[in-house]
PDB file of C-alpha atoms in Angstrom:
ATOM      1  CA  MET A   1     -56.746  67.695  18.918  1.00 40.00           C
ATOM      2  CA  SER A   2     -57.282  66.647  15.188  1.00 68.00           C
ATOM      3  CA  LEU A   3     -59.760  65.180  14.455  1.00 88.00           C
ATOM      4  CA  THR A   4     -60.220  61.294  13.605  1.00 96.00           C
ATOM      5  CA  THR A   5     -62.908  59.392  11.753  1.00 98.00           C
ATOM      6  CA  LEU A   6     -63.865  57.789  14.905  1.00 96.00           C
ATOM      7  CA  SER A   7     -64.218  60.941  16.290  1.00 96.00           C
ATOM      8  CA  ARG A   8     -65.849  62.629  13.487  1.00 97.00           C
ATOM      9  CA  LEU A   9     -68.332  59.658  12.684  1.00 97.00           C
ATOM     10  CA  ARG A  10     -69.587  59.600  16.351  1.00 95.00           C
ATOM     11  CA  ARG A  11     -73.217  61.634  16.947  1.00 95.00           C
ATOM     12  CA  SER A  12     -73.206  63.942  19.358  1.00 91.00           C
ATOM     13  CA  PRO A  13     -75.974  63.828  21.962  1.00 91.00           C
ATOM     14  CA  GLY A  14     -79.013  66.399  20.277  1.00 91.00           C
ATOM     15  CA  ALA A  15     -77.482  65.667  16.454  1.00 95.00           C
ATOM     16  CA  ALA A  16     -78.985  64.034  13.572  1.00 97.00           C
ATOM     17  CA  PRO A  17     -76.524  60.784  12.542  1.00 98.00           C
ATOM     18  CA  LEU A  18     -74.684  62.475  10.043  1.00 98.00           C
ATOM     19  CA  VAL A  19     -75.500  61.026   5.808  1.00 99.00           C
ATOM     20  CA  LEU A  20     -73.186  59.229   4.101  1.00 99.00           C
ATOM     21  CA  GLY A  21     -73.881  59.219  -0.789  1.00 99.00           C
ATOM     22  CA  HIS A  22     -73.700  55.154  -1.154  1.00 99.00           C
ATOM     23  CA  ARG A  23     -71.889  54.782  -3.902  1.00 99.00           C
ATOM     24  CA  GLY A  24     -71.980  58.074  -4.023  1.00 99.00           C
ATOM     25  CA  ALA A  25     -75.853  60.048  -5.135  1.00 99.00           C
ATOM     26  CA  ARG A  26     -76.828  56.827  -6.947  1.00 98.00           C
ATOM     27  CA  HIS A  27     -80.559  58.191  -7.276  1.00 98.00           C
ATOM     28  CA  ALA A  28     -78.759  60.787 -10.267  1.00 99.00           C
ATOM     29  CA  ALA A  29     -75.922  60.247 -11.541  1.00 99.00           C
ATOM     30  CA  PRO A  30     -73.594  56.647 -11.878  1.00 99.00           C
ATOM     31  CA  GLU A  31     -73.063  54.983  -9.451  1.00 99.00           C
ATOM     32  CA  ASN A  32     -69.141  54.837  -7.495  1.00 99.00           C
ATOM     33  CA  THR A  33     -68.199  58.000 -10.364  1.00 99.00           C
ATOM     34  CA  HIS A  34     -66.618  61.439  -9.707  1.00 99.00           C
ATOM     35  CA  ALA A  35     -69.730  62.030 -10.760  1.00 99.00           C
ATOM     36  CA  ALA A  36     -71.863  60.851  -7.974  1.00 99.00           C
ATOM     37  CA  PHE A  37     -69.598  61.463  -5.266  1.00 99.00           C
ATOM     38  CA  GLU A  38     -69.633  65.217  -6.347  1.00 99.00           C
ATOM     39  CA  LEU A  39     -72.916  65.057  -6.822  1.00 99.00           C
ATOM     40  CA  SER A  40     -73.360  63.537  -2.858  1.00 99.00           C
ATOM     41  CA  ARG A  41     -71.632  66.257  -0.941  1.00 99.00           C
ATOM     42  CA  THR A  42     -73.568  69.144  -3.130  1.00 99.00           C
ATOM     43  CA  GLU A  43     -76.151  67.302  -1.705  1.00 99.00           C
ATOM     44  CA  GLY A  44     -75.155  68.248   1.877  1.00 99.00           C
ATOM     45  CA  ALA A  45     -74.055  64.184   2.963  1.00 99.00           C
ATOM     46  CA  HIS A  46     -70.777  64.431   4.877  1.00 99.00           C
ATOM     47  CA  GLY A  47     -69.665  61.376   2.708  1.00 99.00           C
ATOM     48  CA  VAL A  48     -69.125  58.456   0.632  1.00 99.00           C
ATOM     49  CA  GLU A  49     -69.695  54.774   0.959  1.00 99.00           C
ATOM     50  CA  LEU A  50     -67.891  53.363  -2.120  1.00 99.00           C
ATOM     51  CA  ASP A  51     -66.341  49.745  -3.182  1.00 99.00           C
ATOM     52  CA  VAL A  52     -62.917  48.778  -3.890  1.00 99.00           C
ATOM     53  CA  ARG A  53     -61.502  45.854  -6.332  1.00 99.00           C
ATOM     54  CA  LEU A  54     -57.968  44.947  -8.002  1.00 98.00           C
ATOM     55  CA  VAL A  55     -57.371  44.943 -12.051  1.00 99.00           C
ATOM     56  CA  LYS A  56     -55.442  42.841 -14.012  1.00 98.00           C
ATOM     57  CA  THR A  57     -53.028  45.344 -13.232  1.00 98.00           C
ATOM     58  CA  GLY A  58     -52.516  45.802  -9.547  1.00 98.00           C
ATOM     59  CA  GLU A  59     -54.701  48.972  -9.279  1.00 99.00           C
ATOM     60  CA  ILE A  60     -57.124  49.706  -6.593  1.00 99.00           C
ATOM     61  CA  ILE A  61     -60.380  50.589  -8.829  1.00 99.00           C
ATOM     62  CA  VAL A  62     -64.097  52.210  -7.453  1.00 99.00           C
ATOM     63  CA  LEU A  63     -66.410  49.093  -8.535  1.00 99.00           C
ATOM     64  CA  HIS A  64     -69.283  47.514  -6.962  1.00 99.00           C
ATOM     65  CA  ASP A  65     -69.841  44.013  -9.114  1.00 99.00           C
ATOM     66  CA  PRO A  66     -67.160  41.948 -10.267  1.00 98.00           C
ATOM     67  CA  SER A  67     -67.961  42.451 -14.318  1.00 98.00           C
ATOM     68  CA  LEU A  68     -69.366  45.478 -16.164  1.00 98.00           C
ATOM     69  CA  THR A  69     -71.720  43.222 -17.081  1.00 98.00           C
ATOM     70  CA  ARG A  70     -74.741  46.359 -14.982  1.00 98.00           C
ATOM     71  CA  VAL A  71     -72.667  48.781 -15.532  1.00 98.00           C
ATOM     72  CA  THR A  72     -72.645  49.065 -19.106  1.00 97.00           C
ATOM     73  CA  GLN A  73     -76.279  47.982 -19.391  1.00 95.00           C
ATOM     74  CA  GLN A  74     -74.757  44.754 -20.771  1.00 94.00           C
ATOM     75  CA  ASN A  75     -72.851  46.039 -23.084  1.00 95.00           C
ATOM     76  CA  ASP A  76     -69.114  44.839 -21.828  1.00 96.00           C
ATOM     77  CA  ARG A  77     -70.384  41.576 -19.806  1.00 97.00           C
ATOM     78  CA  ARG A  78     -66.090  41.642 -18.989  1.00 97.00           C
ATOM     79  CA  HIS A  79     -64.627  40.686 -15.143  1.00 98.00           C
ATOM     80  CA  VAL A  80     -62.766  43.764 -14.059  1.00 98.00           C
ATOM     81  CA  GLU A  81     -59.761  41.363 -13.329  1.00 97.00           C
ATOM     82  CA  GLN A  82     -59.053  40.247 -16.152  1.00 97.00           C
ATOM     83  CA  LEU A  83     -58.681  43.856 -17.567  1.00 98.00           C
ATOM     84  CA  SER A  84     -55.301  46.153 -16.695  1.00 99.00           C
ATOM     85  CA  LEU A  85     -56.261  49.795 -15.597  1.00 99.00           C
ATOM     86  CA  ALA A  86     -56.311  50.699 -18.902  1.00 98.00           C
ATOM     87  CA  ASP A  87     -58.812  48.580 -20.438  1.00 98.00           C
ATOM     88  CA  ALA A  88     -61.462  49.315 -17.370  1.00 98.00           C
ATOM     89  CA  ARG A  89     -60.519  53.700 -17.442  1.00 97.00           C
ATOM     90  CA  ARG A  90     -62.142  52.783 -21.611  1.00 97.00           C
ATOM     91  CA  VAL A  91     -65.065  51.581 -20.953  1.00 97.00           C
ATOM     92  CA  ASP A  92     -67.902  54.556 -20.077  1.00 98.00           C
ATOM     93  CA  ILE A  93     -70.206  53.251 -17.050  1.00 97.00           C
ATOM     94  CA  GLY A  94     -72.652  55.660 -17.350  1.00 97.00           C
ATOM     95  CA  ARG A  95     -73.192  59.445 -19.308  1.00 97.00           C
ATOM     96  CA  GLY A  96     -69.143  59.425 -19.946  1.00 97.00           C
ATOM     97  CA  GLU A  97     -67.519  58.561 -16.470  1.00 98.00           C
ATOM     98  CA  ARG A  98     -64.712  56.941 -15.987  1.00 98.00           C
ATOM     99  CA  VAL A  99     -63.677  53.743 -13.050  1.00 98.00           C
ATOM    100  CA  PRO A 100     -61.552  55.541 -10.367  1.00 99.00           C
ATOM    101  CA  LEU A 101     -58.942  54.878  -9.116  1.00 99.00           C
ATOM    102  CA  LEU A 102     -59.778  54.439  -4.796  1.00 99.00           C
ATOM    103  CA  SER A 103     -56.318  56.993  -4.673  1.00 99.00           C
ATOM    104  CA  GLU A 104     -57.866  60.456  -6.491  1.00 99.00           C
ATOM    105  CA  VAL A 105     -61.624  59.584  -5.001  1.00 99.00           C
ATOM    106  CA  LEU A 106     -59.136  59.956  -1.168  1.00 99.00           C
ATOM    107  CA  ASP A 107     -57.649  63.154  -3.204  1.00 99.00           C
ATOM    108  CA  TRP A 108     -61.159  64.194  -3.776  1.00 99.00           C
ATOM    109  CA  ALA A 109     -62.482  63.252   0.077  1.00 99.00           C
ATOM    110  CA  ALA A 110     -58.870  65.350   1.922  1.00 99.00           C
ATOM    111  CA  LEU A 111     -59.808  68.375  -0.609  1.00 99.00           C
ATOM    112  CA  HIS A 112     -63.483  68.552   0.140  1.00 99.00           C
ATOM    113  CA  ASP A 113     -62.813  67.367   3.766  1.00 98.00           C
ATOM    114  CA  GLN A 114     -65.644  64.714   2.524  1.00 99.00           C
ATOM    115  CA  LEU A 115     -66.080  61.125   5.109  1.00 99.00           C
ATOM    116  CA  VAL A 116     -64.858  57.599   2.919  1.00 99.00           C
ATOM    117  CA  ASN A 117     -66.549  54.849   3.593  1.00 99.00           C
ATOM    118  CA  VAL A 118     -64.106  52.060   2.286  1.00 99.00           C
ATOM    119  CA  GLU A 119     -65.721  48.274   1.394  1.00 99.00           C
ATOM    120  CA  VAL A 120     -63.649  46.363   0.126  1.00 99.00           C
ATOM    121  CA  LYS A 121     -65.127  43.404  -1.203  1.00 98.00           C
ATOM    122  CA  SER A 122     -64.484  39.678  -0.738  1.00 94.00           C
ATOM    123  CA  ASP A 123     -66.033  38.149  -3.920  1.00 95.00           C
ATOM    124  CA  VAL A 124     -62.617  38.419  -5.943  1.00 96.00           C
ATOM    125  CA  ARG A 125     -59.954  35.724  -6.957  1.00 95.00           C
ATOM    126  CA  ARG A 126     -56.886  37.900  -5.563  1.00 96.00           C
ATOM    127  CA  ARG A 127     -58.154  38.261  -2.494  1.00 97.00           C
ATOM    128  CA  ARG A 128     -54.637  38.515  -0.875  1.00 97.00           C
ATOM    129  CA  ASP A 129     -53.566  41.286  -2.972  1.00 98.00           C
ATOM    130  CA  LEU A 130     -56.709  42.962  -2.804  1.00 99.00           C
ATOM    131  CA  VAL A 131     -56.166  43.714   1.185  1.00 98.00           C
ATOM    132  CA  ARG A 132     -52.657  44.380   1.061  1.00 99.00           C
ATOM    133  CA  GLY A 133     -53.115  47.270  -1.470  1.00 99.00           C
ATOM    134  CA  VAL A 134     -55.886  48.686   0.560  1.00 99.00           C
ATOM    135  CA  ILE A 135     -53.351  48.173   3.281  1.00 99.00           C
ATOM    136  CA  ALA A 136     -50.364  49.741   1.233  1.00 99.00           C
ATOM    137  CA  LEU A 137     -52.258  52.604   0.737  1.00 99.00           C
ATOM    138  CA  LEU A 138     -54.206  53.738   3.393  1.00 99.00           C
ATOM    139  CA  ALA A 139     -51.073  53.127   5.490  1.00 99.00           C
ATOM    140  CA  GLN A 140     -49.452  56.231   3.046  1.00 98.00           C
ATOM    141  CA  HIS A 141     -52.032  58.430   2.588  1.00 98.00           C
ATOM    142  CA  PRO A 142     -51.957  61.487   4.511  1.00 97.00           C
ATOM    143  CA  TYR A 143     -56.225  61.412   4.576  1.00 98.00           C
ATOM    144  CA  ALA A 144     -56.145  57.842   5.824  1.00 98.00           C
ATOM    145  CA  ALA A 145     -56.630  58.059   9.795  1.00 98.00           C
ATOM    146  CA  ARG A 146     -59.059  61.518   9.510  1.00 98.00           C
ATOM    147  CA  GLY A 147     -61.710  60.187   6.685  1.00 99.00           C
ATOM    148  CA  VAL A 148     -61.621  57.113   6.044  1.00 99.00           C
ATOM    149  CA  TRP A 149     -63.349  53.589   7.231  1.00 98.00           C
ATOM    150  CA  LEU A 150     -63.049  49.827   6.149  1.00 99.00           C
ATOM    151  CA  SER A 151     -65.786  47.883   6.176  1.00 97.00           C
ATOM    152  CA  SER A 152     -66.501  44.276   4.599  1.00 95.00           C
ATOM    153  CA  PHE A 153     -68.475  40.974   5.142  1.00 91.00           C
ATOM    154  CA  ASP A 154     -65.970  39.095   5.572  1.00 90.00           C
ATOM    155  CA  PRO A 155     -64.494  38.915   9.501  1.00 88.00           C
ATOM    156  CA  ARG A 156     -61.379  37.520   7.945  1.00 91.00           C
ATOM    157  CA  PHE A 157     -61.015  40.464   5.981  1.00 95.00           C
ATOM    158  CA  VAL A 158     -61.569  43.304   9.340  1.00 94.00           C
ATOM    159  CA  TRP A 159     -59.265  41.529  11.446  1.00 94.00           C
ATOM    160  CA  ALA A 160     -56.123  42.020   9.003  1.00 97.00           C
ATOM    161  CA  LEU A 161     -57.441  45.516   7.741  1.00 98.00           C
ATOM    162  CA  ALA A 162     -57.642  46.165  11.788  1.00 97.00           C
ATOM    163  CA  ARG A 163     -54.347  45.089  12.362  1.00 97.00           C
ATOM    164  CA  ALA A 164     -52.793  46.855   9.821  1.00 98.00           C
ATOM    165  CA  LEU A 165     -53.880  49.722  10.669  1.00 98.00           C
ATOM    166  CA  PRO A 166     -54.572  50.361  13.510  1.00 97.00           C
ATOM    167  CA  GLN A 167     -54.788  53.571  12.593  1.00 97.00           C
ATOM    168  CA  VAL A 168     -57.570  53.156  10.070  1.00 98.00           C
ATOM    169  CA  PRO A 169     -61.171  52.006  12.026  1.00 97.00           C
ATOM    170  CA  CYS A 170     -62.611  49.078  10.722  1.00 96.00           C
ATOM    171  CA  ALA A 171     -66.335  47.956  10.408  1.00 94.00           C
ATOM    172  CA  PHE A 172     -68.110  44.684  10.427  1.00 90.00           C
ATOM    173  CA  LEU A 173     -70.399  44.497   7.420  1.00 91.00           C
ATOM    174  CA  PHE A 174     -73.267  42.429   7.741  1.00 87.00           C
ATOM    175  CA  HIS A 175     -77.084  41.509   6.124  1.00 86.00           C
ATOM    176  CA  THR A 176     -80.531  39.839   6.569  1.00 79.00           C
ATOM    177  CA  LYS A 177     -79.472  36.923   3.679  1.00 75.00           C
ATOM    178  CA  SER A 178     -75.645  35.392   5.107  1.00 68.00           C
ATOM    179  CA  PRO A 179     -76.362  33.408   8.492  1.00 63.00           C
ATOM    180  CA  ILE A 180     -73.227  34.874  10.186  1.00 59.00           C
ATOM    181  CA  ALA A 181     -75.350  38.639   9.615  1.00 56.00           C
ATOM    182  CA  ARG A 182     -78.246  36.188  11.139  1.00 55.00           C
ATOM    183  CA  ALA A 183     -76.405  34.628  14.039  1.00 56.00           C
ATOM    184  CA  ALA A 184     -75.068  38.618  14.454  1.00 56.00           C
ATOM    185  CA  ALA A 185     -78.577  40.679  14.909  1.00 52.00           C
ATOM    186  CA  LEU A 186     -79.169  37.691  17.273  1.00 50.00           C
ATOM    187  CA  VAL A 187     -76.386  37.479  19.441  1.00 47.00           C
ATOM    188  CA  GLY A 188     -75.405  41.331  19.253  1.00 49.00           C
ATOM    189  CA  ALA A 189     -71.940  42.521  19.369  1.00 50.00           C
ATOM    190  CA  ALA A 190     -70.000  40.006  21.602  1.00 56.00           C
ATOM    191  CA  THR A 191     -66.935  39.267  19.081  1.00 68.00           C
ATOM    192  CA  PHE A 192     -66.980  42.536  16.794  1.00 72.00           C
ATOM    193  CA  LYS A 193     -63.953  44.048  18.995  1.00 73.00           C
ATOM    194  CA  ARG A 194     -62.070  40.274  18.958  1.00 80.00           C
ATOM    195  CA  LEU A 195     -61.651  41.121  14.848  1.00 84.00           C
ATOM    196  CA  GLY A 196     -60.616  44.233  15.736  1.00 89.00           C
ATOM    197  CA  ALA A 197     -63.567  46.006  14.635  1.00 91.00           C
ATOM    198  CA  ARG A 198     -64.170  49.611  16.067  1.00 93.00           C
ATOM    199  CA  ALA A 199     -68.654  49.840  14.074  1.00 92.00           C
ATOM    200  CA  VAL A 200     -70.784  47.473  12.922  1.00 91.00           C
ATOM    201  CA  HIS A 201     -72.666  48.335   9.555  1.00 94.00           C
ATOM    202  CA  PRO A 202     -75.742  46.326   9.910  1.00 92.00           C
ATOM    203  CA  GLU A 203     -78.741  46.301   6.830  1.00 95.00           C
ATOM    204  CA  HIS A 204     -81.494  48.690   7.959  1.00 97.00           C
ATOM    205  CA  VAL A 205     -84.023  45.943   8.534  1.00 95.00           C
ATOM    206  CA  LEU A 206     -81.856  44.715  11.178  1.00 91.00           C
ATOM    207  CA  VAL A 207     -81.743  47.657  13.047  1.00 94.00           C
ATOM    208  CA  THR A 208     -84.452  47.306  16.618  1.00 94.00           C
ATOM    209  CA  GLU A 209     -83.845  48.660  19.918  1.00 96.00           C
ATOM    210  CA  ALA A 210     -83.149  45.858  21.796  1.00 90.00           C
ATOM    211  CA  ARG A 211     -80.273  45.180  18.820  1.00 88.00           C
ATOM    212  CA  MET A 212     -78.903  48.748  18.822  1.00 92.00           C
ATOM    213  CA  GLN A 213     -78.283  48.487  22.825  1.00 88.00           C
ATOM    214  CA  ALA A 214     -76.939  44.786  22.619  1.00 84.00           C
ATOM    215  CA  TRP A 215     -73.924  46.711  18.962  1.00 84.00           C
ATOM    216  CA  ARG A 216     -74.187  50.242  21.104  1.00 84.00           C
ATOM    217  CA  SER A 217     -72.254  47.605  24.617  1.00 80.00           C
ATOM    218  CA  LYS A 218     -70.126  46.009  21.998  1.00 76.00           C
ATOM    219  CA  SER A 219     -68.462  48.562  19.691  1.00 78.00           C
ATOM    220  CA  GLU A 220     -68.369  52.460  19.455  1.00 87.00           C
ATOM    221  CA  LEU A 221     -70.243  53.589  16.530  1.00 94.00           C
ATOM    222  CA  VAL A 222     -73.222  52.059  14.288  1.00 95.00           C
ATOM    223  CA  GLY A 223     -74.234  52.835  11.091  1.00 98.00           C
ATOM    224  CA  THR A 224     -76.658  51.134   8.253  1.00 98.00           C
ATOM    225  CA  TRP A 225     -77.704  50.752   4.873  1.00 98.00           C
ATOM    226  CA  THR A 226     -79.116  51.584   2.524  1.00 98.00           C
ATOM    227  CA  VAL A 227     -81.602  54.131   3.940  1.00 99.00           C
ATOM    228  CA  ASN A 228     -83.437  55.273   1.246  1.00 99.00           C
ATOM    229  CA  ASP A 229     -87.564  55.828   2.792  1.00 98.00           C
ATOM    230  CA  GLU A 230     -87.570  58.951   4.922  1.00 97.00           C
ATOM    231  CA  ALA A 231     -90.202  57.810   7.680  1.00 97.00           C
ATOM    232  CA  ARG A 232     -87.094  54.679   8.186  1.00 99.00           C
ATOM    233  CA  ALA A 233     -84.108  57.401   8.439  1.00 98.00           C
ATOM    234  CA  ARG A 234     -86.282  58.949  10.783  1.00 98.00           C
ATOM    235  CA  GLU A 235     -87.068  56.118  13.342  1.00 98.00           C
ATOM    236  CA  LEU A 236     -83.272  55.143  13.087  1.00 98.00           C
ATOM    237  CA  SER A 237     -82.322  58.282  13.581  1.00 98.00           C
ATOM    238  CA  ALA A 238     -83.950  58.271  16.934  1.00 97.00           C
ATOM    239  CA  LEU A 239     -83.242  54.775  17.355  1.00 97.00           C
ATOM    240  CA  GLY A 240     -79.597  56.403  17.538  1.00 97.00           C
ATOM    241  CA  VAL A 241     -77.389  55.031  15.254  1.00 98.00           C
ATOM    242  CA  ASP A 242     -74.649  57.171  14.264  1.00 98.00           C
ATOM    243  CA  PHE A 243     -74.481  57.620  10.253  1.00 99.00           C
ATOM    244  CA  LEU A 244     -77.103  56.874   7.584  1.00 99.00           C
ATOM    245  CA  ILE A 245     -75.426  55.307   4.140  1.00 99.00           C
ATOM    246  CA  SER A 246     -77.895  56.392   1.430  1.00 99.00           C
ATOM    247  CA  ASP A 247     -78.726  56.354  -2.222  1.00 99.00           C
ATOM    248  CA  ARG A 248     -80.729  59.590  -1.795  1.00 99.00           C
ATOM    249  CA  PRO A 249     -78.858  61.679   0.369  1.00 99.00           C
ATOM    250  CA  GLY A 250     -79.675  65.199   0.191  1.00 99.00           C
ATOM    251  CA  ALA A 251     -83.764  63.165   0.622  1.00 98.00           C
ATOM    252  CA  ILE A 252     -82.373  61.670   3.721  1.00 99.00           C
ATOM    253  CA  LEU A 253     -81.050  64.619   5.297  1.00 98.00           C
ATOM    254  CA  ARG A 254     -83.581  67.026   4.643  1.00 97.00           C
ATOM    255  CA  ALA A 255     -86.065  64.039   6.512  1.00 97.00           C
ATOM    256  CA  ILE A 256     -83.960  63.720   9.371  1.00 97.00           C
ATOM    257  CA  SER A 257     -83.187  67.534   9.712  1.00 92.00           C
ATOM    258  CA  THR A 258     -86.931  68.153  10.378  1.00 75.00           C
ATOM    259  CA  LEU A 259     -86.996  66.123  14.219  1.00 67.00           C
ATOM    260  CA  PRO A 260     -87.373  67.790  16.781  1.00 61.00           C
TER     261      PRO A 260
END
């Protein structure tokens, strides 16, 4: 039987949670770059989390922010949706690294059997184009059903992606600052399956024993972010989360590997 993304993510009894590099191993490499993803892999991470956006010419790139301001240390303030792919590729986003395409990262992941969590950014202007582009790419990529899952803070994105790509699991992201997140944390995951979500991705400060029970009753998987403290990682492991997303994947792996 071939492995699916869900079967690979699901935590086995007695096993430690999986660990993913948050935008790669961004503690020591420019985030969302090939260097960060490769460092995460060499530190022992089971996969990576990344963010995707569209450039002007329609390609899907890997970048967290809507502009280049932060990743270029204020040297380039252009909005990525105003750039062609060629223009975006010319930009040094740290230590000579360039913005990767999502398709390139998926090819790398398939080569190394790395899991990939693709966050589809919702603070974009061409929302439909981004969702359609992600659907088109994953519908034809051979690794999508074996090692990729999608997530978004926007429930409409989760709904659309889950229906178009039943072979690719979708997760609902939420954090402490959003009203919908606060509601989700309080009432459990009753609406998540109606959205088509197979997993929930709460910010780690929201994870408690009571909430884990509620989420487990309605969702197949629970993964949390961004976990950089070793003691908190051990707490979350004891609470039963399936995977941890961290800027420091190597350190977090070592921390949870010492658990009895």
